[in-house]
XYZ file of C-alpha atoms in Angstrom:
765
model
C 33.852 -190.796 -97.470
C 34.080 -188.234 -94.709
C 30.505 -186.956 -94.998
C 27.076 -188.512 -94.445
C 23.498 -187.456 -93.735
C 21.630 -188.395 -90.594
C 17.959 -187.349 -90.639
C 18.762 -184.551 -93.094
C 21.625 -183.316 -90.941
C 25.075 -183.224 -92.472
C 27.779 -185.040 -90.523
C 31.342 -184.009 -91.311
C 33.881 -186.250 -89.577
C 36.521 -183.530 -89.350
C 34.039 -181.414 -87.370
C 32.755 -184.208 -85.147
C 34.057 -184.700 -81.615
C 34.975 -188.206 -80.475
C 32.164 -188.516 -77.947
C 29.718 -188.482 -80.884
C 31.354 -191.312 -82.825
C 29.440 -194.095 -81.101
C 26.092 -192.397 -81.700
C 26.880 -192.104 -85.393
C 27.984 -195.743 -85.517
C 24.678 -196.827 -83.955
C 22.773 -194.573 -86.348
C 24.441 -196.407 -89.227
C 23.525 -199.790 -87.733
C 19.922 -198.618 -87.419
C 19.799 -197.569 -91.088
C 19.647 -193.848 -90.317
C 22.739 -192.797 -92.306
C 22.667 -192.072 -96.055
C 25.220 -191.006 -98.619
C 24.850 -187.254 -99.293
C 25.403 -187.815 -103.019
C 23.381 -190.864 -104.073
C 21.120 -191.151 -101.000
C 21.932 -194.841 -100.616
C 22.137 -196.290 -97.106
C 25.529 -195.672 -95.475
C 27.434 -196.962 -92.478
C 30.176 -195.623 -90.240
C 33.348 -197.728 -90.262
C 35.183 -197.407 -86.954
C 38.042 -199.912 -86.788
C 41.534 -200.183 -85.362
C 44.054 -199.913 -88.156
C 42.721 -197.068 -90.291
C 40.990 -193.724 -89.776
C 37.178 -193.858 -89.518
C 35.102 -193.197 -92.631
C 31.636 -193.556 -94.130
C 30.896 -196.230 -96.694
C 27.858 -197.477 -98.589
C 26.100 -200.172 -96.583
C 25.962 -202.368 -99.686
C 29.368 -203.673 -100.731
C 28.171 -203.811 -104.356
C 27.885 -200.020 -104.592
C 31.181 -198.108 -105.006
C 31.633 -195.113 -102.740
C 30.666 -191.781 -104.266
C 33.108 -188.884 -104.736
C 33.348 -186.639 -101.686
C 30.705 -183.870 -102.048
C 31.711 -180.235 -101.737
C 30.258 -178.705 -98.616
C 29.381 -175.021 -98.947
C 28.022 -172.472 -96.545
C 24.620 -171.672 -98.062
C 22.713 -168.472 -97.254
C 19.180 -169.317 -98.258
C 15.742 -167.910 -97.609
C 14.057 -169.317 -94.505
C 11.613 -171.299 -96.627
C 14.326 -172.788 -98.835
C 14.912 -176.356 -97.622
C 17.132 -177.757 -100.381
C 20.438 -177.003 -102.052
C 22.256 -178.271 -105.131
C 25.428 -180.407 -104.656
C 27.155 -181.854 -107.747
C 23.890 -181.740 -109.641
C 21.924 -183.478 -106.891
C 19.085 -181.783 -105.009
C 19.808 -182.405 -101.313
C 18.273 -181.254 -98.046
C 19.759 -178.093 -96.643
C 23.021 -179.055 -94.908
C 23.794 -178.289 -91.311
C 26.116 -179.973 -88.836
C 24.660 -182.378 -86.314
C 26.032 -180.240 -83.508
C 28.011 -177.060 -83.069
C 31.677 -177.803 -83.651
C 33.524 -177.343 -80.364
C 36.431 -174.989 -80.236
C 38.796 -177.888 -79.644
C 37.789 -181.109 -81.355
C 39.174 -184.366 -80.007
C 40.008 -186.133 -83.223
C 40.735 -189.767 -83.983
C 44.159 -190.985 -82.893
C 45.845 -193.421 -85.258
C 46.911 -196.787 -83.818
C 50.590 -197.047 -82.916
C 52.802 -200.057 -83.630
C 55.339 -200.657 -80.855
C 58.875 -200.453 -82.158
C 60.845 -203.601 -81.389
C 63.927 -202.747 -79.348
C 66.017 -205.730 -80.433
C 66.484 -207.147 -83.939
C 65.524 -210.771 -84.465
C 68.374 -213.235 -84.710
C 67.430 -216.706 -85.821
C 68.788 -219.359 -83.464
C 71.107 -221.854 -85.063
C 69.658 -225.365 -85.144
C 70.746 -227.232 -82.058
C 72.108 -230.752 -82.469
C 71.298 -231.708 -78.888
C 68.835 -234.368 -80.075
C 71.725 -236.477 -81.372
C 73.875 -236.402 -78.243
C 72.298 -239.351 -76.426
C 70.562 -242.591 -77.368
C 67.416 -241.577 -75.485
C 67.112 -238.214 -77.235
C 67.702 -239.913 -80.554
C 64.856 -242.247 -79.679
C 62.592 -239.288 -78.802
C 63.478 -237.493 -82.021
C 62.160 -240.431 -84.034
C 58.683 -239.680 -82.625
C 59.051 -235.923 -83.340
C 59.891 -235.030 -79.738
C 62.877 -232.703 -80.139
C 64.305 -230.949 -77.094
C 66.503 -227.900 -76.899
C 69.542 -227.874 -74.634
C 67.807 -226.521 -71.526
C 64.838 -228.840 -71.965
C 67.155 -231.847 -72.313
C 69.019 -230.846 -69.137
C 65.696 -230.692 -67.259
C 64.774 -234.153 -68.548
C 68.067 -235.750 -67.455
C 68.298 -234.164 -63.983
C 66.177 -236.738 -62.140
C 67.892 -237.025 -58.745
C 67.519 -234.381 -56.051
C 65.546 -231.152 -56.098
C 65.185 -229.297 -59.386
C 63.484 -225.998 -60.156
C 62.622 -225.563 -63.828
C 61.828 -221.939 -64.637
C 59.594 -222.430 -67.654
C 58.867 -219.083 -69.295
C 55.782 -218.447 -71.411
C 55.560 -220.798 -74.405
C 58.738 -222.657 -73.450
C 57.318 -226.190 -73.749
C 56.971 -227.125 -70.085
C 54.430 -229.868 -70.840
C 56.913 -231.442 -73.246
C 59.594 -231.312 -70.544
C 57.367 -232.898 -67.894
C 56.223 -235.729 -70.146
C 59.687 -236.362 -71.651
C 61.169 -236.408 -68.153
C 58.545 -238.877 -66.942
C 59.133 -241.129 -69.965
C 62.895 -240.943 -69.409
C 62.534 -241.968 -65.763
C 60.215 -244.897 -66.495
C 61.601 -246.180 -69.785
C 65.314 -245.356 -69.627
C 66.107 -245.281 -65.894
C 63.629 -248.074 -65.100
C 62.131 -246.255 -62.112
C 58.943 -247.925 -60.908
C 56.087 -245.672 -62.122
C 54.262 -246.307 -58.823
C 57.011 -244.309 -57.099
C 56.298 -241.204 -59.227
C 53.699 -238.556 -58.432
C 52.855 -236.131 -61.260
C 50.742 -233.229 -59.976
C 48.855 -230.801 -62.225
C 46.451 -227.974 -61.442
C 43.635 -229.219 -63.692
C 42.366 -232.689 -64.548
C 42.482 -231.642 -68.200
C 46.268 -231.057 -67.927
C 46.728 -234.467 -66.262
C 44.764 -236.160 -69.043
C 46.768 -234.324 -71.711
C 50.066 -235.477 -70.182
C 48.926 -239.103 -70.096
C 47.897 -238.898 -73.756
C 51.270 -237.397 -74.691
C 53.103 -240.141 -72.838
C 51.294 -242.723 -74.934
C 52.860 -241.247 -78.072
C 56.393 -241.695 -76.723
C 58.448 -244.672 -77.950
C 58.514 -247.699 -75.666
C 55.943 -246.206 -73.245
C 53.259 -248.778 -72.456
C 49.737 -247.952 -71.262
C 50.222 -250.353 -68.349
C 53.198 -248.355 -67.040
C 51.436 -245.019 -67.592
C 48.407 -246.204 -65.628
C 50.667 -247.029 -62.665
C 51.793 -243.386 -62.417
C 50.031 -241.405 -59.699
C 48.765 -238.429 -61.712
C 46.109 -235.814 -61.114
C 45.343 -232.600 -59.309
C 46.268 -232.000 -55.675
C 42.636 -232.567 -54.699
C 42.180 -235.816 -56.613
C 45.440 -237.369 -55.379
C 45.109 -236.485 -51.710
C 41.407 -237.275 -51.619
C 42.283 -240.813 -52.748
C 44.651 -241.096 -49.764
C 41.920 -239.951 -47.369
C 39.407 -242.375 -48.867
C 41.861 -245.259 -48.492
C 42.490 -244.664 -44.787
C 39.151 -243.289 -43.614
C 36.512 -244.154 -46.200
C 33.515 -243.762 -43.882
C 34.406 -240.152 -43.027
C 35.186 -239.066 -46.566
C 32.526 -240.673 -48.762
C 31.352 -238.556 -51.688
C 27.821 -238.226 -50.275
C 29.317 -236.101 -47.458
C 30.961 -233.675 -49.891
C 29.472 -230.191 -50.316
C 29.821 -230.255 -54.089
C 27.688 -227.274 -55.016
C 28.293 -223.642 -54.153
C 24.621 -223.184 -53.266
C 25.031 -225.783 -50.494
C 27.904 -223.857 -48.910
C 26.071 -220.600 -49.558
C 22.984 -221.834 -47.677
C 25.040 -222.793 -44.606
C 26.490 -219.282 -44.495
C 23.131 -217.576 -45.029
C 21.509 -219.597 -42.241
C 24.377 -218.585 -39.954
C 24.056 -214.978 -41.078
C 20.490 -214.819 -39.781
C 21.887 -215.035 -36.249
C 23.463 -211.603 -36.678
C 20.734 -210.303 -39.035
C 22.788 -210.319 -42.226
C 20.368 -209.804 -45.116
C 20.833 -212.003 -48.178
C 20.346 -208.951 -50.373
C 22.761 -206.801 -48.416
C 25.751 -208.959 -47.489
C 28.108 -210.335 -50.139
C 27.975 -214.029 -49.191
C 29.823 -215.067 -52.350
C 32.795 -212.949 -51.293
C 32.629 -214.381 -47.787
C 32.871 -217.915 -49.221
C 35.872 -216.838 -51.263
C 37.562 -215.340 -48.186
C 36.916 -218.474 -46.125
C 38.519 -220.563 -48.866
C 41.541 -218.253 -48.874
C 41.951 -218.595 -45.109
C 41.648 -222.378 -45.260
C 44.141 -222.780 -48.096
C 46.559 -220.648 -46.084
C 46.055 -222.998 -43.094
C 44.446 -220.181 -41.122
C 41.643 -221.420 -38.904
C 39.129 -219.268 -36.952
C 41.308 -219.153 -33.828
C 44.290 -217.898 -35.884
C 42.580 -214.934 -37.556
C 42.740 -211.325 -36.430
C 40.220 -209.206 -38.298
C 40.921 -205.681 -39.496
C 37.522 -204.582 -40.819
C 33.860 -204.959 -39.866
C 33.323 -207.066 -43.001
C 36.109 -209.454 -41.941
C 34.536 -209.717 -38.477
C 31.229 -210.816 -39.979
C 33.003 -213.218 -42.340
C 34.985 -214.721 -39.462
C 31.733 -215.291 -37.563
C 30.349 -217.104 -40.618
C 33.596 -219.107 -40.924
C 33.251 -220.365 -37.335
C 29.606 -221.295 -37.848
C 30.390 -222.930 -41.197
C 33.070 -225.168 -39.689
C 30.864 -226.009 -36.696
C 27.995 -226.987 -38.983
C 30.207 -229.244 -41.121
C 31.629 -230.947 -38.053
C 28.173 -231.453 -36.565
C 26.713 -232.868 -39.782
C 29.936 -234.752 -40.680
C 30.307 -232.954 -44.012
C 33.364 -231.632 -45.835
C 34.186 -229.322 -48.748
C 36.908 -229.383 -51.401
C 39.373 -227.410 -49.251
C 38.978 -230.000 -46.465
C 40.387 -232.690 -48.763
C 43.840 -231.112 -48.597
C 43.585 -229.954 -44.996
C 42.340 -233.383 -43.924
C 45.218 -235.148 -45.643
C 47.735 -232.690 -44.159
C 46.384 -233.371 -40.661
C 46.378 -237.117 -41.281
C 50.029 -237.234 -42.372
C 51.202 -234.717 -39.765
C 49.623 -236.652 -36.903
C 50.810 -240.119 -37.963
C 54.611 -240.431 -38.382
C 54.344 -244.113 -39.340
C 51.819 -243.427 -42.057
C 53.875 -240.486 -43.314
C 56.973 -242.678 -43.560
C 54.966 -245.262 -45.475
C 54.034 -242.665 -48.087
C 57.522 -241.193 -48.147
C 58.817 -244.639 -49.104
C 56.075 -245.056 -51.678
C 56.502 -241.700 -53.435
C 60.162 -241.110 -54.209
C 59.806 -238.685 -57.150
C 57.557 -235.633 -57.477
C 56.880 -233.646 -60.636
C 54.758 -230.563 -59.991
C 53.324 -228.433 -62.782
C 52.467 -224.699 -62.443
C 54.502 -224.453 -59.253
C 54.045 -220.678 -59.106
C 50.342 -221.271 -58.339
C 50.902 -223.486 -55.302
C 49.342 -222.442 -51.973
C 50.441 -223.089 -48.401
C 48.574 -226.332 -47.712
C 49.700 -227.801 -51.055
C 53.310 -226.793 -50.404
C 53.277 -228.251 -46.896
C 51.931 -231.552 -48.231
C 54.726 -231.796 -50.800
C 57.327 -230.933 -48.148
C 55.986 -233.673 -45.888
C 55.927 -236.366 -48.559
C 59.284 -235.472 -50.110
C 61.057 -235.145 -46.762
C 62.954 -238.423 -47.115
C 64.140 -238.480 -50.746
C 63.771 -234.788 -51.716
C 63.413 -235.649 -55.405
C 61.151 -232.744 -56.263
C 60.977 -231.337 -59.773
C 59.038 -228.071 -59.608
C 58.122 -226.530 -62.952
C 56.727 -223.009 -63.113
C 57.168 -219.376 -64.011
C 57.100 -216.688 -61.348
C 56.292 -214.162 -64.094
C 52.928 -215.914 -64.490
C 51.947 -216.034 -60.792
C 48.493 -214.402 -60.865
C 46.322 -216.247 -58.336
C 47.057 -214.650 -54.970
C 43.322 -214.050 -54.482
C 42.863 -217.800 -53.978
C 45.940 -218.303 -51.794
C 48.643 -218.985 -54.383
C 52.033 -217.705 -53.292
C 54.961 -217.307 -55.753
C 57.386 -217.009 -52.842
C 57.506 -220.826 -52.709
C 59.044 -220.752 -56.185
C 61.166 -217.666 -55.525
C 62.579 -219.140 -52.284
C 62.711 -222.771 -53.429
C 66.338 -223.209 -52.374
C 65.510 -222.352 -48.743
C 63.608 -225.606 -48.229
C 65.620 -227.501 -50.843
C 69.159 -226.102 -50.296
C 70.890 -228.291 -52.865
C 68.360 -227.664 -55.596
C 69.505 -227.059 -59.168
C 67.837 -224.401 -61.299
C 67.319 -224.702 -65.058
C 65.761 -221.878 -67.042
C 63.796 -222.497 -70.238
C 64.121 -219.267 -72.225
C 63.095 -220.350 -75.713
C 59.546 -219.255 -76.529
C 57.957 -221.541 -79.129
C 54.580 -219.784 -79.165
C 54.820 -216.055 -79.832
C 56.561 -213.963 -82.445
C 59.784 -212.077 -81.743
C 57.881 -208.786 -81.718
C 55.478 -209.975 -79.018
C 58.141 -211.746 -76.937
C 60.419 -208.692 -76.972
C 57.591 -206.376 -75.871
C 56.571 -208.791 -73.086
C 60.208 -209.004 -71.913
C 60.488 -205.219 -71.755
C 57.292 -204.914 -69.767
C 57.875 -207.656 -67.153
C 61.504 -206.599 -66.559
C 60.162 -203.693 -64.484
C 59.134 -206.132 -61.724
C 61.700 -206.185 -58.951
C 60.757 -209.436 -57.198
C 61.344 -212.087 -59.855
C 63.802 -214.653 -61.178
C 65.814 -213.077 -63.970
C 65.078 -214.522 -67.382
C 64.685 -213.200 -70.910
C 62.605 -215.168 -73.351
C 63.769 -215.618 -76.952
C 61.397 -216.168 -79.878
C 61.890 -218.673 -82.673
C 60.454 -216.546 -85.471
C 59.559 -212.993 -86.465
C 56.031 -212.277 -87.721
C 56.662 -208.763 -88.966
C 53.575 -207.531 -87.056
C 54.492 -205.436 -84.026
C 52.125 -205.260 -81.030
C 49.718 -202.384 -81.636
C 48.275 -199.816 -79.259
C 44.928 -198.343 -80.314
C 43.095 -195.452 -78.705
C 39.282 -195.618 -78.443
C 37.316 -192.815 -76.815
C 35.723 -195.072 -74.165
C 34.499 -198.617 -73.493
C 31.706 -198.358 -76.074
C 34.010 -197.267 -78.859
C 36.603 -199.818 -77.762
C 34.070 -202.600 -78.330
C 33.010 -201.176 -81.699
C 36.583 -200.925 -82.967
C 37.410 -204.500 -81.959
C 34.272 -206.011 -83.489
C 34.832 -204.038 -86.704
C 38.407 -205.345 -86.869
C 37.200 -208.897 -86.236
C 34.590 -208.646 -88.985
C 37.202 -207.427 -91.456
C 39.696 -210.179 -90.597
C 37.123 -212.979 -90.639
C 35.713 -211.695 -93.948
C 39.249 -212.030 -95.328
C 39.374 -215.726 -94.355
C 40.485 -215.878 -90.720
C 38.804 -218.413 -88.425
C 36.822 -217.030 -85.443
C 38.721 -219.422 -83.126
C 41.940 -217.571 -84.020
C 40.844 -214.654 -81.825
C 40.545 -213.942 -78.105
C 39.374 -210.802 -76.300
C 40.874 -210.582 -72.807
C 39.863 -208.327 -69.913
C 40.752 -207.772 -66.264
C 37.348 -208.442 -64.657
C 34.066 -209.807 -66.006
C 32.397 -206.399 -65.673
C 34.886 -205.081 -68.240
C 33.331 -207.256 -70.953
C 29.897 -205.588 -70.908
C 30.306 -203.405 -73.996
C 32.167 -205.927 -76.136
C 29.615 -208.627 -75.254
C 26.802 -206.347 -76.380
C 28.551 -205.508 -79.634
C 29.296 -209.163 -80.394
C 25.763 -210.211 -79.441
C 24.357 -207.802 -82.043
C 26.788 -209.017 -84.712
C 26.690 -212.254 -86.666
C 30.016 -213.432 -85.244
C 30.130 -216.677 -83.229
C 31.720 -216.282 -79.805
C 32.000 -218.202 -76.563
C 32.275 -217.151 -72.933
C 32.533 -218.882 -69.568
C 29.337 -220.668 -68.511
C 29.410 -219.318 -64.947
C 29.752 -215.639 -65.870
C 26.789 -213.583 -64.677
C 25.174 -211.201 -67.173
C 26.119 -207.584 -66.452
C 22.498 -206.502 -66.011
C 21.913 -209.403 -63.577
C 24.682 -208.273 -61.236
C 23.189 -207.445 -57.852
C 24.030 -203.742 -57.776
C 23.074 -203.155 -61.426
C 19.822 -205.069 -60.981
C 18.961 -202.951 -57.934
C 19.516 -199.685 -59.825
C 17.323 -200.969 -62.655
C 14.660 -201.913 -60.085
C 14.467 -198.284 -58.970
C 13.863 -197.337 -62.610
C 11.206 -200.052 -63.032
C 9.467 -198.907 -59.861
C 9.304 -195.360 -61.192
C 7.450 -196.610 -64.282
C 5.268 -199.131 -62.410
C 4.631 -198.187 -58.785
C 2.988 -201.556 -58.059
C 5.917 -203.675 -59.287
C 6.414 -205.902 -56.222
C 9.585 -207.544 -57.507
C 11.206 -204.136 -58.054
C 10.037 -202.934 -54.647
C 11.531 -206.022 -53.007
C 14.871 -205.347 -54.724
C 15.070 -201.718 -53.525
C 14.024 -202.258 -49.891
C 17.580 -202.990 -48.627
C 18.802 -199.772 -50.227
C 16.160 -197.876 -48.264
C 17.431 -199.617 -45.100
C 14.296 -201.765 -44.778
C 14.116 -205.528 -44.254
C 12.243 -207.864 -46.594
C 9.623 -208.374 -43.882
C 8.465 -204.815 -44.626
C 7.138 -205.938 -48.013
C 4.088 -207.635 -46.477
C 3.258 -204.541 -44.420
C 3.600 -202.317 -47.482
C 1.160 -204.495 -49.442
C -1.363 -204.213 -46.608
C -0.754 -200.467 -46.347
C -1.407 -199.983 -50.081
C -4.853 -201.607 -49.636
C -5.735 -199.610 -46.520
C -4.618 -196.281 -48.005
C -5.821 -197.142 -51.528
C -2.447 -196.241 -52.986
C 0.369 -197.807 -54.948
C 2.992 -200.031 -53.325
C 5.535 -197.258 -53.818
C 3.341 -194.621 -52.164
C 2.773 -196.986 -49.228
C 6.375 -196.239 -48.242
C 5.165 -192.746 -47.261
C 2.885 -194.260 -44.614
C 5.336 -196.861 -43.330
C 6.154 -196.475 -39.623
C 9.631 -197.184 -38.283
C 11.290 -196.672 -34.925
C 12.954 -193.476 -36.164
C 11.262 -190.272 -37.287
C 14.251 -189.323 -39.473
C 13.916 -192.604 -41.392
C 10.196 -192.009 -42.037
C 11.071 -188.571 -43.360
C 13.685 -190.089 -45.673
C 11.172 -192.652 -46.976
C 8.695 -189.886 -47.881
C 11.464 -188.044 -49.716
C 12.520 -191.266 -51.464
C 8.968 -191.820 -52.784
C 8.987 -188.391 -54.417
C 12.467 -188.933 -55.838
C 11.625 -192.377 -57.273
C 8.441 -191.026 -58.867
C 10.399 -188.220 -60.508
C 12.850 -190.634 -62.131
C 10.526 -191.419 -65.055
C 10.755 -187.809 -66.192
C 14.546 -188.002 -66.522
C 16.958 -189.383 -69.074
C 18.520 -192.696 -67.887
C 21.896 -191.161 -67.020
C 20.331 -188.376 -64.941
C 18.020 -190.896 -63.265
C 20.937 -193.077 -62.170
C 22.681 -189.977 -60.774
C 19.568 -189.259 -58.716
C 19.425 -192.829 -57.356
C 23.111 -192.714 -56.533
C 23.142 -189.376 -54.724
C 19.655 -188.104 -53.799
C 18.138 -191.454 -52.817
C 21.360 -192.457 -51.031
C 22.396 -195.580 -52.927
C 26.103 -194.846 -52.465
C 25.636 -194.357 -48.716
C 24.140 -197.816 -48.509
C 27.086 -199.378 -50.342
C 29.542 -197.788 -47.952
C 27.612 -198.607 -44.770
C 26.706 -202.192 -45.598
C 30.073 -203.440 -46.819
C 29.384 -203.700 -50.544
C 32.686 -201.942 -51.153
C 34.605 -204.715 -49.387
C 35.462 -206.593 -52.573
C 38.779 -205.238 -53.778
C 38.224 -206.319 -57.370
C 34.590 -205.536 -58.095
C 33.144 -202.753 -55.963
C 29.447 -201.993 -56.121
C 30.142 -198.358 -57.001
C 32.152 -199.533 -60.021
C 29.079 -201.372 -61.319
C 27.158 -198.095 -61.153
C 29.855 -196.350 -63.186
C 29.741 -199.091 -65.812
C 25.949 -198.825 -65.976
C 26.221 -195.067 -66.516
C 28.469 -195.617 -69.532
C 25.850 -197.963 -71.005
C 22.985 -195.580 -70.129
C 24.492 -192.742 -72.183
C 23.332 -194.532 -75.348
C 19.638 -194.407 -74.409
C 17.200 -191.511 -74.459
C 14.495 -193.062 -72.295
C 14.307 -195.309 -69.256
C 12.019 -197.661 -71.167
C 14.620 -198.215 -73.873
C 17.403 -198.854 -71.324
C 15.264 -201.392 -69.421
C 14.282 -203.142 -72.649
C 17.951 -203.317 -73.645
C 18.935 -204.726 -70.234
C 16.298 -207.473 -70.470
C 17.361 -208.303 -74.016
C 21.062 -208.538 -73.068
C 20.319 -210.764 -70.050
C 18.353 -213.098 -72.304
C 21.130 -213.002 -74.908
C 23.675 -213.950 -72.235
C 21.764 -217.175 -71.529
C 21.253 -217.884 -75.211
C 24.919 -217.332 -76.105
C 26.013 -219.692 -73.311
C 23.710 -222.411 -74.629
C 24.784 -221.866 -78.235
C 28.502 -221.646 -77.492
C 28.471 -225.238 -76.190
C 27.967 -226.316 -79.788
C 30.434 -223.908 -81.427
C 33.582 -225.531 -82.757
C 34.882 -222.297 -84.269
C 34.230 -219.200 -82.184
C 35.876 -216.065 -80.813
C 36.897 -216.457 -77.147
C 35.705 -213.859 -74.671
C 37.380 -214.365 -71.274
C 39.231 -212.860 -68.343
C 43.023 -212.891 -68.432
C 43.074 -215.252 -65.443
C 41.081 -217.878 -67.308
C 43.126 -217.477 -70.490
C 46.320 -218.569 -68.727
C 47.799 -221.632 -70.413
C 45.920 -220.969 -73.674
C 47.112 -219.434 -76.935
C 45.537 -217.646 -79.897
C 46.719 -216.299 -83.229
C 45.393 -212.812 -82.383
C 44.661 -211.298 -78.970
C 42.885 -208.051 -78.036
C 43.563 -206.750 -74.508
C 40.912 -204.374 -73.155
C 41.388 -201.356 -70.919
C 45.155 -200.838 -70.639
C 44.702 -197.816 -68.366
C 45.497 -197.202 -64.709
C 42.537 -198.361 -62.643
C 41.751 -201.229 -64.965
C 45.132 -202.831 -65.686
C 46.624 -202.262 -63.134
C 43.452 -202.485 -61.094
C 42.446 -199.754 -58.643
C 43.043 -201.967 -55.601
C 46.677 -202.560 -56.638
C 47.257 -198.833 -57.064
C 45.754 -198.204 -53.625
C 48.049 -200.849 -52.092
C 51.008 -199.270 -53.882
C 50.146 -195.858 -52.439
C 50.119 -197.489 -48.997
C 53.611 -198.895 -49.496
C 52.728 -202.448 -50.641
C 54.323 -203.216 -54.034
C 53.237 -206.864 -54.295
C 49.759 -206.271 -55.735
C 51.110 -203.977 -58.451
C 53.747 -206.537 -59.409
C 51.056 -209.214 -59.703
C 49.045 -206.909 -61.973
C 52.124 -206.529 -64.180
C 52.419 -210.309 -64.292
C 48.775 -210.459 -65.317
C 49.491 -208.082 -68.197
C 52.450 -210.278 -69.154
C 50.187 -213.343 -69.247
C 47.733 -211.467 -71.479
C 50.460 -210.421 -73.920
C 51.986 -213.885 -74.163
C 48.682 -215.552 -75.110
C 49.139 -214.044 -78.605
C 51.087 -215.947 -81.236
C 51.277 -213.433 -84.093
C 49.139 -210.347 -83.485
C 48.569 -208.397 -80.295
C 46.273 -205.365 -79.988
C 46.235 -203.385 -76.737
C 43.391 -200.928 -76.146
C 44.171 -197.630 -74.403
C 40.817 -195.791 -74.007
C 40.840 -192.051 -73.324
C 37.962 -192.361 -70.876
C 36.945 -195.098 -68.463
C 33.777 -195.218 -66.421
C 32.926 -191.693 -67.463
C 36.225 -190.111 -66.435
C 39.500 -189.246 -68.123
C 41.838 -192.245 -68.061
C 45.620 -192.395 -67.893
C 47.552 -194.850 -70.027
C 48.635 -197.924 -68.051
C 51.982 -197.395 -66.358
C 52.899 -200.877 -67.577
C 53.148 -199.542 -71.127
C 55.905 -197.048 -70.281
C 58.806 -199.477 -71.026
C 57.239 -200.314 -74.394
C 57.295 -196.718 -75.586
C 61.011 -196.174 -75.089
C 62.981 -195.489 -78.243
C 65.330 -198.192 -79.383
C 68.939 -197.564 -78.551
C 71.204 -197.243 -81.557
């Protein structure tokens, strides 16, 4: 059906602009839509793969024939009209039809540029006794994989494209070295980036023929941190005992905040979490306080904290996780005899995810492998996405510089994704200029091309995805078949809310902060709370920094409210500062905050942002220093959410409900065995799903604004990493890939992601 009634108003889809779709969808969820013919409850179906329509809310009732809509000239007191024999309220559109209506845009399947050609079965598994032995335990290798397994002497770079079976190669190679070549497992170091990956490799090795648990346990396996921490503990146990380790972030955070008091950095004003991240980046790059030249005021403050942080740790004889690697590097660098001892001990190195290696990790491997140079580095430069934590793909790209006689083997067979997805991913990543040339080949065709769909904005994007999920799961799909991927955690706000109000099970990362608990969002909401309750001390405390007042002012304001017999908010009018202009601004702010309760939420946030000077604060106090998640971006996201609410009360109630739901979902998701995955692209790396939805494929989101800014300033590297991030997102999908291209983002017109341009080219004949 294309027609429904909402509170006796006729809604005709063909006359409805896109910015009204979400309101109508919510009206249907709230039971406010009815069929104009039978008056049964109706709902608005807004999915991905078909045009939107109205349907009876009950699946047992067939949809009625489309009613004829007539222009009716009736007397002013005539409130009803006859339609198909039914007496209905007088019809009128919910709003005046605009001259140009932005209609629904049908989803577009991406045409595959290359036909699928099934690879002939390779007989490589029968060409050697060892491979024959592996084949008996269902470990079959293709030609490139087998070559990587056999090449055990000297340096080897294995370029393992997405879904190419790198774990199989690493484990088969290890088994070959131990079982067939009789290399002492104690001479082999197998390095992974997660303890889970190390455990998985050990379990796989146990399934290989002739591999004994005793030999596997002699292998030195684990993450960089676990392996090199063991070395430190062996040689200097007293200095590196676990009770000296700063295990928790709050411990490191407290050291920084105590240091920040020396230069009057407010806990509510300065982004200490970002400072910790920056300090970690410097340390992993082997940059110490004396080596750093700051470029911004924020970096100056962070460098000061870095110095104080290191001084405190040295004084208290403490260390953090980064010190494990740095400490081991210093130990080996300063003791040639000890280094030689370890060089003799470790004669073979197998390193997983080599594209994610950072400077201190690379230098450690160079030191230890200096004598034998038997380094097998496995990675994919097209999946290098962790520069923000110090990872540097140049170590993979320039591998032959430090290992001049290295051999390179490329794994180009993708065993995960369909031909349609692999071909699209190839087309997209080929635009990167700094990369090792490779072109992945799929093993099967699914017949389902990657699909672009075109929501109006973030709200509609979330609605369309959840509707599509409900349809697929109702048809028998498992929730765990699906993943929704996004660039930053803030980008998940709308889809989280839609899933939270559905009956679909989903899981998200335990450490992800609820959108409405984010510092900037919470502060904006505190202004709104203060307008409704002028004595709300918690809200007043939250807004003080944004009025350029310290927390110590709170006590004076409480006393002032008693002396002047006024509210805590009004006490700001009487507060004395060292500057007359600031006192004048405070008086103006009191009037502005009071007036907020008379406004709609969106208008109120505009007032806080501009008239009260919230944006000025963000710029002056460094809250725009984070390249990925700027404070002003949080305000834009909040505005998109606020559009759905008519009153401040309803927005605040919604925010509280969603924050509570965030905690509840995290607790529940621990027990889910079958649930939709909601995660950032970074955290999805290494995982795979039957169906993947990628949010926000528009410039500013993917690629991110900071990469576009770097590009405009002549730096191409950030944009190329963003393209690699998109490639990772695409190659998580096995059979179906949906890419969202919203028309609007954060309240403004959005441009389709430049990364999609190669995918829209017509196939050459």
